[in-house]
């Protein structure tokens, strides 16, 4: 019972999701460079910065996003960047056919000078995403739903964002029923991941502080989007 409009919406979001990816010359470095806590941190910072740029381009292609209040668009991007990056890195780490990035990315995250306490929840999340075997459409829609979360700090037109998010939730719910007929709880499990993302987001604020105290530098874009420095 997916309508024609909803099919068009899925296509638009999936196309945007596939079109906007980190350039090869950036991700390739993860495979080539030395392994040291310093080098790993620098590489992850470079990749995260590139991922934020990709995220901004993807978000601009979410139908309806650009008609939101301009300041709300910024508030949604700032509020969702970390969660969208957890989702993206989770997809890379849980690829069935390891793209070669899977191992190196895990290794570099584990050895980037981040305190141990964040490893467990972070890698539990990665495991729980892997177990879902999400399709491309589900990954793209879940990222979209995360971005369109109305209760981010400083969002003024809460209802406008909520309406957009509900449109996407409705599409995702129908898609889950279609693509996972044997798993009636699948949609609920996906939404459970969004709750886990919020928790990781809270951890991430402390992660940044622990890196900062060890005098780790971020890029201007990351400082801007994460309100650090
Ligand atoms: C500033 C930095 C030290 C940092 O702080 N918190 C986190 C951070 C961490 Cl450590 C975990 C989760 C979220 C964040 Cl923000 C990070 C690193 O963030 C990342 C962002 C994005 C990728 C990422 C995306 C796509 C791809 C692809 C692909 O698309 O083909 C191939 S390799 C790859 C790698 C990895 C790490």
GROMACS .gro file of C-alpha atoms and ligand atoms in nm:
model
  265
    1UNK     CA    1   0.000   0.000   0.000
    2UNK     CA    2   0.295   0.235  -0.068
    3UNK     CA    3   0.153   0.522  -0.273
    4UNK     CA    4   0.309   0.658  -0.593
    5UNK     CA    5   0.421   0.972  -0.405
    6UNK     CA    6   0.586   0.759  -0.135
    7UNK     CA    7   0.773   0.556  -0.399
    8UNK     CA    8   0.898   0.883  -0.549
    9UNK     CA    9   1.007   0.998  -0.202
   10UNK     CA   10   1.202   0.675  -0.139
   11UNK     CA   11   1.371   0.709  -0.479
   12UNK     CA   12   1.467   1.074  -0.419
   13UNK     CA   13   1.614   0.997  -0.077
   14UNK     CA   14   1.799   0.682  -0.193
   15UNK     CA   15   1.946   0.864  -0.495
   16UNK     CA   16   2.067   1.149  -0.271
   17UNK     CA   17   2.207   0.901  -0.019
   18UNK     CA   18   2.404   0.716  -0.286
   19UNK     CA   19   2.512   1.032  -0.468
   20UNK     CA   20   2.665   1.193  -0.158
   21UNK     CA   21   2.950   0.979  -0.024
   22UNK     CA   22   3.297   1.064   0.111
   23UNK     CA   23   3.545   1.092  -0.182
   24UNK     CA   24   3.769   0.789  -0.236
   25UNK     CA   25   4.088   0.993  -0.194
   26UNK     CA   26   3.979   1.065   0.165
   27UNK     CA   27   3.861   0.719   0.269
   28UNK     CA   28   4.156   0.555   0.090
   29UNK     CA   29   4.391   0.710   0.347
   30UNK     CA   30   4.230   0.490   0.611
   31UNK     CA   31   4.376   0.193   0.424
   32UNK     CA   32   4.721   0.340   0.360
   33UNK     CA   33   4.850   0.555   0.643
   34UNK     CA   34   5.047   0.444   0.948
   35UNK     CA   35   4.883   0.313   1.262
   36UNK     CA   36   4.942   0.527   1.570
   37UNK     CA   37   4.696   0.693   1.810
   38UNK     CA   38   4.795   1.032   1.666
   39UNK     CA   39   4.766   0.923   1.301
   40UNK     CA   40   4.438   0.741   1.367
   41UNK     CA   41   4.288   1.048   1.536
   42UNK     CA   42   4.400   1.273   1.248
   43UNK     CA   43   4.253   1.036   0.987
   44UNK     CA   44   3.923   1.002   1.175
   45UNK     CA   45   3.907   1.380   1.205
   46UNK     CA   46   3.962   1.416   0.830
   47UNK     CA   47   3.701   1.153   0.749
   48UNK     CA   48   3.449   1.301   0.997
   49UNK     CA   49   3.497   1.647   0.844
   50UNK     CA   50   3.438   1.506   0.497
   51UNK     CA   51   3.135   1.315   0.627
   52UNK     CA   52   2.983   1.637   0.764
   53UNK     CA   53   3.021   1.801   0.422
   54UNK     CA   54   2.855   1.497   0.261
   55UNK     CA   55   2.577   1.511   0.522
   56UNK     CA   56   2.503   1.876   0.446
   57UNK     CA   57   2.468   1.796   0.073
   58UNK     CA   58   2.251   1.491   0.142
   59UNK     CA   59   2.026   1.690   0.378
   60UNK     CA   60   1.967   1.959   0.115
   61UNK     CA   61   1.819   1.686  -0.105
   62UNK     CA   62   1.564   1.569   0.153
   63UNK     CA   63   1.229   1.674   0.001
   64UNK     CA   64   1.088   1.957   0.212
   65UNK     CA   65   1.408   2.028   0.408
   66UNK     CA   66   1.496   2.348   0.221
   67UNK     CA   67   1.145   2.490   0.282
   68UNK     CA   68   1.208   2.475   0.659
   69UNK     CA   69   1.317   2.792   0.842
   70UNK     CA   70   1.686   2.854   0.760
   71UNK     CA   71   1.793   2.863   1.126
   72UNK     CA   72   1.602   2.542   1.191
   73UNK     CA   73   1.791   2.378   0.905
   74UNK     CA   74   2.119   2.463   1.083
   75UNK     CA   75   1.982   2.346   1.421
   76UNK     CA   76   1.877   2.012   1.269
   77UNK     CA   77   2.219   1.958   1.107
   78UNK     CA   78   2.411   2.048   1.423
   79UNK     CA   79   2.184   1.833   1.635
   80UNK     CA   80   2.195   1.525   1.413
   81UNK     CA   81   2.550   1.518   1.271
   82UNK     CA   82   2.693   1.284   1.537
   83UNK     CA   83   2.398   1.043   1.510
   84UNK     CA   84   2.410   1.042   1.130
   85UNK     CA   85   2.783   0.963   1.150
   86UNK     CA   86   2.723   0.678   1.394
   87UNK     CA   87   2.472   0.538   1.142
   88UNK     CA   88   2.707   0.585   0.847
   89UNK     CA   89   3.011   0.434   1.023
   90UNK     CA   90   2.787   0.151   1.148
   91UNK     CA   91   2.692   0.069   0.791
   92UNK     CA   92   3.058   0.059   0.692
   93UNK     CA   93   3.153  -0.157   0.991
   94UNK     CA   94   2.872  -0.406   0.938
   95UNK     CA   95   2.895  -0.457   0.562
   96UNK     CA   96   2.835  -0.823   0.474
   97UNK     CA   97   3.098  -0.812   0.196
   98UNK     CA   98   3.367  -0.623   0.396
   99UNK     CA   99   3.472  -0.330   0.177
  100UNK     CA  100   3.823  -0.347   0.322
  101UNK     CA  101   3.731  -0.041   0.530
  102UNK     CA  102   3.554  -0.253   0.789
  103UNK     CA  103   3.866  -0.381   0.965
  104UNK     CA  104   4.082  -0.070   0.930
  105UNK     CA  105   3.804   0.161   1.046
  106UNK     CA  106   3.735  -0.049   1.355
  107UNK     CA  107   4.109  -0.067   1.430
  108UNK     CA  108   4.156   0.309   1.393
  109UNK     CA  109   3.853   0.391   1.608
  110UNK     CA  110   3.970   0.151   1.880
  111UNK     CA  111   4.317   0.304   1.871
  112UNK     CA  112   4.237   0.676   1.840
  113UNK     CA  113   4.299   0.777   2.202
  114UNK     CA  114   3.932   0.765   2.299
  115UNK     CA  115   3.869   0.643   2.655
  116UNK     CA  116   3.775   0.277   2.693
  117UNK     CA  117   3.438   0.355   2.857
  118UNK     CA  118   3.295   0.465   2.517
  119UNK     CA  119   3.418   0.157   2.327
  120UNK     CA  120   3.165  -0.087   2.470
  121UNK     CA  121   2.845   0.110   2.401
  122UNK     CA  122   2.980   0.220   2.063
  123UNK     CA  123   3.069  -0.130   1.942
  124UNK     CA  124   2.750  -0.276   2.090
  125UNK     CA  125   2.563  -0.028   1.874
  126UNK     CA  126   2.766  -0.127   1.569
  127UNK     CA  127   2.685  -0.491   1.638
  128UNK     CA  128   2.311  -0.421   1.684
  129UNK     CA  129   2.300  -0.232   1.353
  130UNK     CA  130   2.484  -0.517   1.180
  131UNK     CA  131   2.229  -0.769   1.306
  132UNK     CA  132   1.945  -0.574   1.137
  133UNK     CA  133   2.081  -0.626   0.783
  134UNK     CA  134   1.918  -0.300   0.674
  135UNK     CA  135   1.853  -0.243   0.305
  136UNK     CA  136   1.992   0.070   0.137
  137UNK     CA  137   1.645   0.232   0.145
  138UNK     CA  138   1.612   0.164   0.518
  139UNK     CA  139   1.959   0.308   0.586
  140UNK     CA  140   1.881   0.623   0.386
  141UNK     CA  141   1.537   0.667   0.547
  142UNK     CA  142   1.664   0.605   0.900
  143UNK     CA  143   1.934   0.870   0.847
  144UNK     CA  144   1.667   1.108   0.712
  145UNK     CA  145   1.443   1.043   1.014
  146UNK     CA  146   1.737   1.108   1.247
  147UNK     CA  147   1.807   1.442   1.076
  148UNK     CA  148   1.439   1.542   1.094
  149UNK     CA  149   1.418   1.500   1.473
  150UNK     CA  150   1.200   1.791   1.593
  151UNK     CA  151   1.326   1.813   1.951
  152UNK     CA  152   1.683   1.920   1.878
  153UNK     CA  153   1.815   2.227   2.067
  154UNK     CA  154   1.708   2.566   1.921
  155UNK     CA  155   1.451   2.428   1.672
  156UNK     CA  156   1.173   2.691   1.651
  157UNK     CA  157   0.909   2.541   1.413
  158UNK     CA  158   0.877   2.210   1.594
  159UNK     CA  159   0.552   2.118   1.412
  160UNK     CA  160   0.693   2.176   1.062
  161UNK     CA  161   0.984   1.938   1.136
  162UNK     CA  162   0.753   1.687   1.305
  163UNK     CA  163   0.527   1.680   0.996
  164UNK     CA  164   0.824   1.606   0.772
  165UNK     CA  165   0.957   1.339   1.006
  166UNK     CA  166   0.615   1.172   1.029
  167UNK     CA  167   0.597   1.153   0.649
  168UNK     CA  168   0.929   0.969   0.648
  169UNK     CA  169   0.832   0.744   0.941
  170UNK     CA  170   0.517   0.642   0.757
  171UNK     CA  171   0.716   0.547   0.447
  172UNK     CA  172   0.973   0.354   0.653
  173UNK     CA  173   0.702   0.165   0.841
  174UNK     CA  174   0.541   0.050   0.512
  175UNK     CA  175   0.880  -0.036   0.364
  176UNK     CA  176   0.970  -0.253   0.667
  177UNK     CA  177   0.644  -0.447   0.637
  178UNK     CA  178   0.718  -0.506   0.268
  179UNK     CA  179   1.088  -0.589   0.297
  180UNK     CA  180   1.075  -0.789   0.624
  181UNK     CA  181   0.735  -0.967   0.610
  182UNK     CA  182   0.865  -1.243   0.839
  183UNK     CA  183   0.963  -0.987   1.106
  184UNK     CA  184   0.658  -0.785   1.220
  185UNK     CA  185   0.872  -0.615   1.490
  186UNK     CA  186   1.140  -0.500   1.246
  187UNK     CA  187   1.017  -0.137   1.224
  188UNK     CA  188   1.005  -0.116   1.605
  189UNK     CA  189   1.362  -0.252   1.621
  190UNK     CA  190   1.478   0.018   1.379
  191UNK     CA  191   1.321   0.289   1.596
  192UNK     CA  192   1.490   0.134   1.898
  193UNK     CA  193   1.823   0.210   1.728
  194UNK     CA  194   1.727   0.580   1.721
  195UNK     CA  195   1.695   0.572   2.099
  196UNK     CA  196   2.038   0.407   2.125
  197UNK     CA  197   2.176   0.683   1.900
  198UNK     CA  198   2.061   0.948   2.148
  199UNK     CA  199   2.255   0.774   2.425
  200UNK     CA  200   2.566   0.754   2.207
  201UNK     CA  201   2.522   1.123   2.130
  202UNK     CA  202   2.543   1.200   2.502
  203UNK     CA  203   2.855   0.983   2.531
  204UNK     CA  204   3.003   1.165   2.234
  205UNK     CA  205   3.001   1.502   2.410
  206UNK     CA  206   3.222   1.351   2.682
  207UNK     CA  207   3.434   1.174   2.417
  208UNK     CA  208   3.515   1.511   2.260
  209UNK     CA  209   3.604   1.659   2.599
  210UNK     CA  210   3.837   1.367   2.678
  211UNK     CA  211   4.010   1.417   2.342
  212UNK     CA  212   4.025   1.793   2.399
  213UNK     CA  213   4.188   1.755   2.737
  214UNK     CA  214   4.458   1.545   2.570
  215UNK     CA  215   4.510   1.846   2.343
  216UNK     CA  216   4.359   1.688   2.031
  217UNK     CA  217   4.269   1.942   1.762
  218UNK     CA  218   3.952   1.931   1.552
  219UNK     CA  219   3.885   2.106   1.219
  220UNK     CA  220   3.697   2.441   1.208
  221UNK     CA  221   3.392   2.266   1.057
  222UNK     CA  222   3.376   2.010   1.340
  223UNK     CA  223   3.430   2.284   1.600
  224UNK     CA  224   3.142   2.475   1.441
  225UNK     CA  225   2.901   2.183   1.423
  226UNK     CA  226   2.991   2.036   1.764
  227UNK     CA  227   3.031   2.369   1.951
  228UNK     CA  228   3.381   2.279   2.072
  229UNK     CA  229   3.681   2.514   2.133
  230LIG     C1  230   3.668   1.386   1.493
  230LIG     C2  231   3.684   1.234   1.492
  230LIG     C3  232   3.805   1.189   1.575
  230LIG     C4  233   3.559   1.170   1.546
  230LIG     O1  234   3.499   1.211   1.662
  230LIG     N1  235   3.392   1.133   1.683
  230LIG     C5  236   3.383   1.045   1.582
  230LIG     C6  237   3.283   0.942   1.569
  230LIG     C7  238   3.317   0.810   1.592
  230LIG    CL1  239   3.476   0.770   1.641
  230LIG     C8  240   3.222   0.708   1.578
  230LIG     C9  241   3.092   0.741   1.537
  230LIG    C10  242   3.056   0.875   1.515
  230LIG    C11  243   3.153   0.974   1.531
  230LIG    CL2  244   3.111   1.138   1.501
  230LIG    C12  245   3.487   1.067   1.492
  230LIG    C13  246   3.511   0.991   1.365
  230LIG     O2  247   3.386   0.996   1.292
  230LIG    C14  248   3.373   0.922   1.176
  230LIG    C15  249   3.284   0.969   1.077
  230LIG    C16  250   3.269   0.899   0.957
  230LIG    C17  251   3.339   0.780   0.933
  230LIG    C18  252   3.325   0.710   0.804
  230LIG    C19  253   3.212   0.731   0.721
  230LIG    C20  254   3.201   0.668   0.596
  230LIG    C21  255   3.304   0.584   0.551
  230LIG    C22  256   3.319   0.509   0.429
  230LIG    C23  257   3.222   0.508   0.317
  230LIG     O3  258   3.118   0.578   0.323
  230LIG     O4  259   3.248   0.433   0.218
  230LIG    C24  260   3.435   0.435   0.421
  230LIG     S1  261   3.525   0.456   0.559
  230LIG    C25  262   3.416   0.563   0.634
  230LIG    C26  263   3.428   0.625   0.759
  230LIG    C27  264   3.425   0.733   1.033
  230LIG    C28  265   3.441   0.804   1.155
   0.00000   0.00000   0.00000
